[in-house]
Short mmCIF file of C-alpha atoms in Angstrom, two decimals:
data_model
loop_
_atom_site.label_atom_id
_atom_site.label_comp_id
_atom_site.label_asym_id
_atom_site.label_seq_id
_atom_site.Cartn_x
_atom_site.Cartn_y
_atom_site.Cartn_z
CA UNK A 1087 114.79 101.98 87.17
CA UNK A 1088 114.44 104.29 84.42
CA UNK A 1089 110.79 103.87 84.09
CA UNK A 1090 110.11 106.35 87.22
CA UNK A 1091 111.65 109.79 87.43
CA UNK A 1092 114.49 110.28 89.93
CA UNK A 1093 113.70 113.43 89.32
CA UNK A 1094 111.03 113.65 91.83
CA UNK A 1095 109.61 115.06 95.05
CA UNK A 1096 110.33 111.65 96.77
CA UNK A 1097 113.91 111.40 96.83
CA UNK A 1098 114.73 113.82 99.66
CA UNK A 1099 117.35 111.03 101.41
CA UNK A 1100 116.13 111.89 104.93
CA UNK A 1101 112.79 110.73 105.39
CA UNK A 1102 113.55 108.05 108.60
CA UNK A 1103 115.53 111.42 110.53
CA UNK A 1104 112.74 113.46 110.02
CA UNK A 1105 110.32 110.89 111.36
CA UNK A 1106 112.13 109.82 113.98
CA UNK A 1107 112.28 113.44 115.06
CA UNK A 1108 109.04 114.29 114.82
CA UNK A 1109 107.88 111.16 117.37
CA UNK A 1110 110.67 112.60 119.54
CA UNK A 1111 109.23 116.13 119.35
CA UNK A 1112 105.84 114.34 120.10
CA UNK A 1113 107.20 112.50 123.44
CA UNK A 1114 107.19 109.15 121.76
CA UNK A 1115 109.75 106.78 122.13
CA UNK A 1116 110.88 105.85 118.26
CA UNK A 1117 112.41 102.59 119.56
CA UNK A 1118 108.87 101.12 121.07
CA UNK A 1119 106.15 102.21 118.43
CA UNK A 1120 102.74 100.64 117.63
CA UNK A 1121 101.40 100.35 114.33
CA UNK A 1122 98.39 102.81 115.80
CA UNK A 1123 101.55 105.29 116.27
CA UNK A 1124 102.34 105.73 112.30
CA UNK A 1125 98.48 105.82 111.63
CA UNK A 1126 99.19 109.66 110.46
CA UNK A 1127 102.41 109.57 109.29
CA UNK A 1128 102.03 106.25 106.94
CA UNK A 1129 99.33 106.46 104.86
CA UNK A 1130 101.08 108.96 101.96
CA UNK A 1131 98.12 109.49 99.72
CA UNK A 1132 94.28 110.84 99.11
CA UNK A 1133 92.03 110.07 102.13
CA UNK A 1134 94.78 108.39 104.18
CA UNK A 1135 94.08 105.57 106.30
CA UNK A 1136 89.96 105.51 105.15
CA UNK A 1137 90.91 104.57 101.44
CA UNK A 1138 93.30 102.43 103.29
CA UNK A 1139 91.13 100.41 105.07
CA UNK A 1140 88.49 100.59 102.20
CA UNK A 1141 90.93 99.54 99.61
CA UNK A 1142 92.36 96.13 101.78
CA UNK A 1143 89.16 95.37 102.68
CA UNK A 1144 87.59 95.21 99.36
CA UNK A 1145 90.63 92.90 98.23
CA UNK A 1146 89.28 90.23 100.65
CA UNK A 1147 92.33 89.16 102.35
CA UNK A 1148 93.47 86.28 104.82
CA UNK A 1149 96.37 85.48 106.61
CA UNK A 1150 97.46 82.96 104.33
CA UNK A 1151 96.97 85.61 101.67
CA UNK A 1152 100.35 86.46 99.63
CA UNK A 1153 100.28 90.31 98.73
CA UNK A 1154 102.73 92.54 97.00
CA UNK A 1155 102.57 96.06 97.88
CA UNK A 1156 103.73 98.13 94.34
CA UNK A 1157 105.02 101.39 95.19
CA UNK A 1158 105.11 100.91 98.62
CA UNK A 1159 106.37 104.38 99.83
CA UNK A 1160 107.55 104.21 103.56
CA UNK A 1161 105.44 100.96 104.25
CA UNK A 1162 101.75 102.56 105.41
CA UNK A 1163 99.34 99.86 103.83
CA UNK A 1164 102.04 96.75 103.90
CA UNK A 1165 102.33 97.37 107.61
CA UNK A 1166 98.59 97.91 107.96
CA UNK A 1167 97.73 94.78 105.61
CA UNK A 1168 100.70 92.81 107.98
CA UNK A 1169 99.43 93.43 111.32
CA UNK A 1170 95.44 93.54 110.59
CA UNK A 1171 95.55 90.19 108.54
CA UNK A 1172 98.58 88.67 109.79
CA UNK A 1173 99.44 87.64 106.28
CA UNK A 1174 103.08 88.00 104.41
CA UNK A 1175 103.48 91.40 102.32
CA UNK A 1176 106.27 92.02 99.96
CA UNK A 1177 106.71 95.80 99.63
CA UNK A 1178 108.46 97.76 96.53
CA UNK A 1179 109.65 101.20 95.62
CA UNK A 1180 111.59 102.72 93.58
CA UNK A 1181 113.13 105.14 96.05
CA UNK A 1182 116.10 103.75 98.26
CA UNK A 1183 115.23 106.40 101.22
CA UNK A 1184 111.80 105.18 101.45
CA UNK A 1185 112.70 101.69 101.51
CA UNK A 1186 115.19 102.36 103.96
CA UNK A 1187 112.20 104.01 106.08
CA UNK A 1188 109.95 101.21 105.68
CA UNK A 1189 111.84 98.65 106.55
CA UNK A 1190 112.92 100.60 110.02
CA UNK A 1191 109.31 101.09 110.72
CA UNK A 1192 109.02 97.47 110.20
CA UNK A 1193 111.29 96.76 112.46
CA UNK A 1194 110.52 99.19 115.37
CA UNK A 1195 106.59 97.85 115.51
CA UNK A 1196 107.52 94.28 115.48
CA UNK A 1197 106.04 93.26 111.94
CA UNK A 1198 109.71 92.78 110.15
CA UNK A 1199 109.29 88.97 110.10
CA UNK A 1200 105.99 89.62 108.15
CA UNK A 1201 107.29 92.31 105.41
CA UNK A 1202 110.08 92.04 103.21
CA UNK A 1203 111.00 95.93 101.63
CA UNK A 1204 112.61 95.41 97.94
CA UNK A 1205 113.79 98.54 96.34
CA UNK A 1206 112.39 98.00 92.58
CA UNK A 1207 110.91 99.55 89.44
CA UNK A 1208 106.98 98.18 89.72
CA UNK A 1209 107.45 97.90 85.98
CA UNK A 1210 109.52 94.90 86.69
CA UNK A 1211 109.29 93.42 90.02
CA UNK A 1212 111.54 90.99 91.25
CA UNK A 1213 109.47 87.87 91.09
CA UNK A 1214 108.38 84.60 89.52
CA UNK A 1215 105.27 84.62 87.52
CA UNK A 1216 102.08 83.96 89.57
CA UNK A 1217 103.44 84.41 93.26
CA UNK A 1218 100.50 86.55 94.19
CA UNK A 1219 97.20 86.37 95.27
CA UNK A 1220 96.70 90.49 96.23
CA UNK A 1221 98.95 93.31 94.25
CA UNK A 1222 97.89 96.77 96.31
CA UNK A 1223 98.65 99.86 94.56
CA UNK A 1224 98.18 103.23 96.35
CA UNK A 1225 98.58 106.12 94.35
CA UNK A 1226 101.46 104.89 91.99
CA UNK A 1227 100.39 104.94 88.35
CA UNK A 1228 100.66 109.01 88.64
CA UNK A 1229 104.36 108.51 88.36
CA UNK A 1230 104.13 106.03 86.39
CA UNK A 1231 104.63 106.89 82.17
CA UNK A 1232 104.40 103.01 81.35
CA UNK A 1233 101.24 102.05 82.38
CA UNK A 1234 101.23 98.59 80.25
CA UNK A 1235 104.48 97.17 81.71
CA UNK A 1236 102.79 98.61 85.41
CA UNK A 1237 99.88 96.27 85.23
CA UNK A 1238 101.24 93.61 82.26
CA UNK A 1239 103.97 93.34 85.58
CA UNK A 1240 101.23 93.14 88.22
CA UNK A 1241 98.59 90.48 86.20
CA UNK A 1242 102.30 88.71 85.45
CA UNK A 1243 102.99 88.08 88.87
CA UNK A 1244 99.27 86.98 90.20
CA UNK A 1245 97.71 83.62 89.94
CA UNK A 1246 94.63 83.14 87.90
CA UNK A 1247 92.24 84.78 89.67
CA UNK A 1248 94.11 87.04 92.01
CA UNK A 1249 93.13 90.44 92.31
CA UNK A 1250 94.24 94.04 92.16
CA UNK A 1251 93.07 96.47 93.98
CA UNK A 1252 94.14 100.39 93.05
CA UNK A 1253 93.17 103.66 94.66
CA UNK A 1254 94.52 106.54 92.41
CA UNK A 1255 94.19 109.77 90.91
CA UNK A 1256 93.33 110.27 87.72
CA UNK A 1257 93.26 113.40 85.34
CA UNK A 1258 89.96 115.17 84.99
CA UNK A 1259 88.80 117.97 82.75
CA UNK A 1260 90.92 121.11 83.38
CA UNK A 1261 94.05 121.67 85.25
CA UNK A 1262 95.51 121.05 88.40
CA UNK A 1263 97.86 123.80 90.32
CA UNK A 1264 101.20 122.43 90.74
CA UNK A 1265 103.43 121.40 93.36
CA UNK A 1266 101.08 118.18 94.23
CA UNK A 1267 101.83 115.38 96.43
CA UNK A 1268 103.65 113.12 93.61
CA UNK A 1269 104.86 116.19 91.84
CA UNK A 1270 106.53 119.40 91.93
CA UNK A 1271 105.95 120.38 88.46
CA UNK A 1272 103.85 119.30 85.55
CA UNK A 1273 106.57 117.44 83.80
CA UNK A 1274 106.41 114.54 87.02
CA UNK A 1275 102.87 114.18 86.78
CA UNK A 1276 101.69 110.87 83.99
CA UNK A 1277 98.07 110.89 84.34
CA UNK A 1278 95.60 109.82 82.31
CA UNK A 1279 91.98 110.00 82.38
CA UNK A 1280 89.76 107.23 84.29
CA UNK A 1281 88.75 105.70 80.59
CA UNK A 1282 91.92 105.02 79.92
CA UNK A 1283 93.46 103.74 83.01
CA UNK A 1284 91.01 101.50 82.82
CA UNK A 1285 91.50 100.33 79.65
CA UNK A 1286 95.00 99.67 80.02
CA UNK A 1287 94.11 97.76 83.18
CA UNK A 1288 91.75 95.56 80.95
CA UNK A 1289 93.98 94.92 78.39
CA UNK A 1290 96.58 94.06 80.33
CA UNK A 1291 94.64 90.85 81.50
CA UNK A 1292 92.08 91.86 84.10
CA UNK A 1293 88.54 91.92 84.67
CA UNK A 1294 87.32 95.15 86.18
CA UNK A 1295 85.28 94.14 89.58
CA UNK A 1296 84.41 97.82 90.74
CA UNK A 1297 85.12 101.01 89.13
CA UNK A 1298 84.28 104.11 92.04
CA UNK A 1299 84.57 107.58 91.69
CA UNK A 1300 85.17 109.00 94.99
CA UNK A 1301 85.98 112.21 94.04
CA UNK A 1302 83.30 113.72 95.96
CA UNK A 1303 84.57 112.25 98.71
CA UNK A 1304 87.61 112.68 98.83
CA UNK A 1305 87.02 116.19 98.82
CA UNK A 1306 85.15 115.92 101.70
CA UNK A 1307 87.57 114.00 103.49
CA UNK A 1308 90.56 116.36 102.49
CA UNK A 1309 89.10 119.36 103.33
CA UNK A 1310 88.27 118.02 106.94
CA UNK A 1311 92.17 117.03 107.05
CA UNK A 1312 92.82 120.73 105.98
CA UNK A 1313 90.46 122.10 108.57
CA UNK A 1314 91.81 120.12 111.68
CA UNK A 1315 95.23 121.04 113.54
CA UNK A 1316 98.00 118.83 112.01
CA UNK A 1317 99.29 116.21 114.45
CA UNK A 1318 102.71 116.73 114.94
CA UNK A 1319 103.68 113.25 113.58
CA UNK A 1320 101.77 113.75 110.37
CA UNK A 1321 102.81 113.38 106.65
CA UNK A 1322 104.25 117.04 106.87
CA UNK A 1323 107.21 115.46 109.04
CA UNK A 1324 108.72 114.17 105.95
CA UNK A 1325 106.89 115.22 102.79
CA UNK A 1326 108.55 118.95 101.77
CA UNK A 1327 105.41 121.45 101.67
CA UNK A 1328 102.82 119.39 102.35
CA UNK A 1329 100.13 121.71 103.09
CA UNK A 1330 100.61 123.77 100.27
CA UNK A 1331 100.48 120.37 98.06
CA UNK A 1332 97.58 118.96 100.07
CA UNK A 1333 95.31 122.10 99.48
CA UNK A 1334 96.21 122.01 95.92
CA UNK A 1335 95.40 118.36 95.22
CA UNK A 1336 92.17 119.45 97.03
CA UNK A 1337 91.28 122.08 94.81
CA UNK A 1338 91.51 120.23 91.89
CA UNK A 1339 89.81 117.70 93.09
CA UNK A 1340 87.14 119.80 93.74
CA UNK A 1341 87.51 121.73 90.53
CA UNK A 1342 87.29 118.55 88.61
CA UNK A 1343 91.14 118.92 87.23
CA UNK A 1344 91.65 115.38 88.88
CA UNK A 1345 89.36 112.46 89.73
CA UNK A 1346 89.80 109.55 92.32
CA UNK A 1347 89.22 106.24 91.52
CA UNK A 1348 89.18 103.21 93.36
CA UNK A 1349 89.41 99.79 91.79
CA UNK A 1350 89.27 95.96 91.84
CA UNK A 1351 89.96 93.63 89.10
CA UNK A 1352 90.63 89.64 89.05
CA UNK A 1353 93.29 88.10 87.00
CA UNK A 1354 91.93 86.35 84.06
#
């Protein structure tokens, strides 16, 4: 587990109490949720639950479809994949409070039978070679400094043929102000520039499908989010300074300090 900081802006320890308190704050009953009742809360990364629902559906998924969620966080697009496919997910992350989350959540909107939460490095997952047909990854290479045993790992574990599909942020061509959503200071941040994260992708054994820039976008989209009241059972519930990171991930994006990328590849 040494191949992702503990170091990091993750591990606060009490992600699931501030949650819970926040749907009790809201008048909702944390024991009988929905999946529609996380929709705001879940979905910890650029664009939310649009890329969300753009990434999955780009993946082409069924219910029979076996998918591993890599760097899971507290569950957003395993439970989303779950209950809108009805397939099996297996969800990783590193951190042992947002596993702990994730498989509550799982539990309190019925979809536990369908998701099984495995607290892992997504440089070495716990599983057999080819047990895959989808491996999602939602902003996760960012913490990432070993890119080639992220995606050696993720081709490892797909059949021939099975796909990966990544939404990320890359670096772009100045700076961005720090803290940011995956990191408090510069020294948590690995990025790399598109080029090369796609390059390591290739060379670990895929074939890129679609290479987007959505930076544009996402700018777009995350200045709307900045613009609009925060629901009270948003991603500030749990995530320390969330506005202040939120509006500086914006302004890089729009200052061209980052790019976002979304991707598919197919296992060769």
């Amino acid at each position: 587990m040494n191949k992702v900081s503990i170091d990091s802006p993750y591990a606060t320890g009490a992600s699931r109490q501030a949650i819970e308190a926040a749907l009790v704050a809201a008048g909702r009953d944390p024991a009988r949720l929905t999946p529609a009742d996380l929709a705001l809360v879940e979905d910890f990364h650029t664009m939310g639950r649009i890329a969300t629902l753009r990434l999955v559906d780009s993946a082409g998924l069924t219910a029979g479809s076996r998918v591993l969620d890599a760097g899971s966080g507290i569950g957003g697009t395993a439970r989303f994949v779950a209950d809108r496919y009805g397939c099996r997910v297996h969800a990783v992350d590193i951190t042992a409070d947002y596993c702990a989350t994730n498989a509550w959540l799982n539990q309190v909107v019925g979809l536990a039978d369908r998701i099984v939460v495995s607290q892992g490095d997504v440089t070495a997952v716990p599983f057999d070679d080819a047990s895959f047909d989808v491996v999602l990854s939602q902003h996760v290479q960012m913490n990432v400094a070993d890119k080639v045993g992220l995606y050696r790992e993720a081709r490892r574990v797909l059949v021939p043929g099975g796909r990966l599909a990544l939404w990320d942020i890359t670096a772009g061509a100045g700076a961005a102000g720090f803290p940011l959503p995956w990191a408090d200071r510069p020294e948590q941040s690995r990025l790399v520039a598109p080029d090369r994260l796609r390059d390591t992708i290739e060379a670990a054994g895929f074939v890129i499908e679609e290479w987007n820039d959505l930076t544009t976008e996402a700018v777009a989209v995350m200045r709307a989010v900045l613009a609009s009241p925060p629901d009270s059972v948003g991603l500030q519930a749990f995530v320390p300074d969330f506005a202040t990171k939120a509006a500086n991930l914006t302004q890089a994006l729009d200052d061209g300090g980052l790019r976002a990328v979304q991707g598919l590849a197919h296992a060769k």
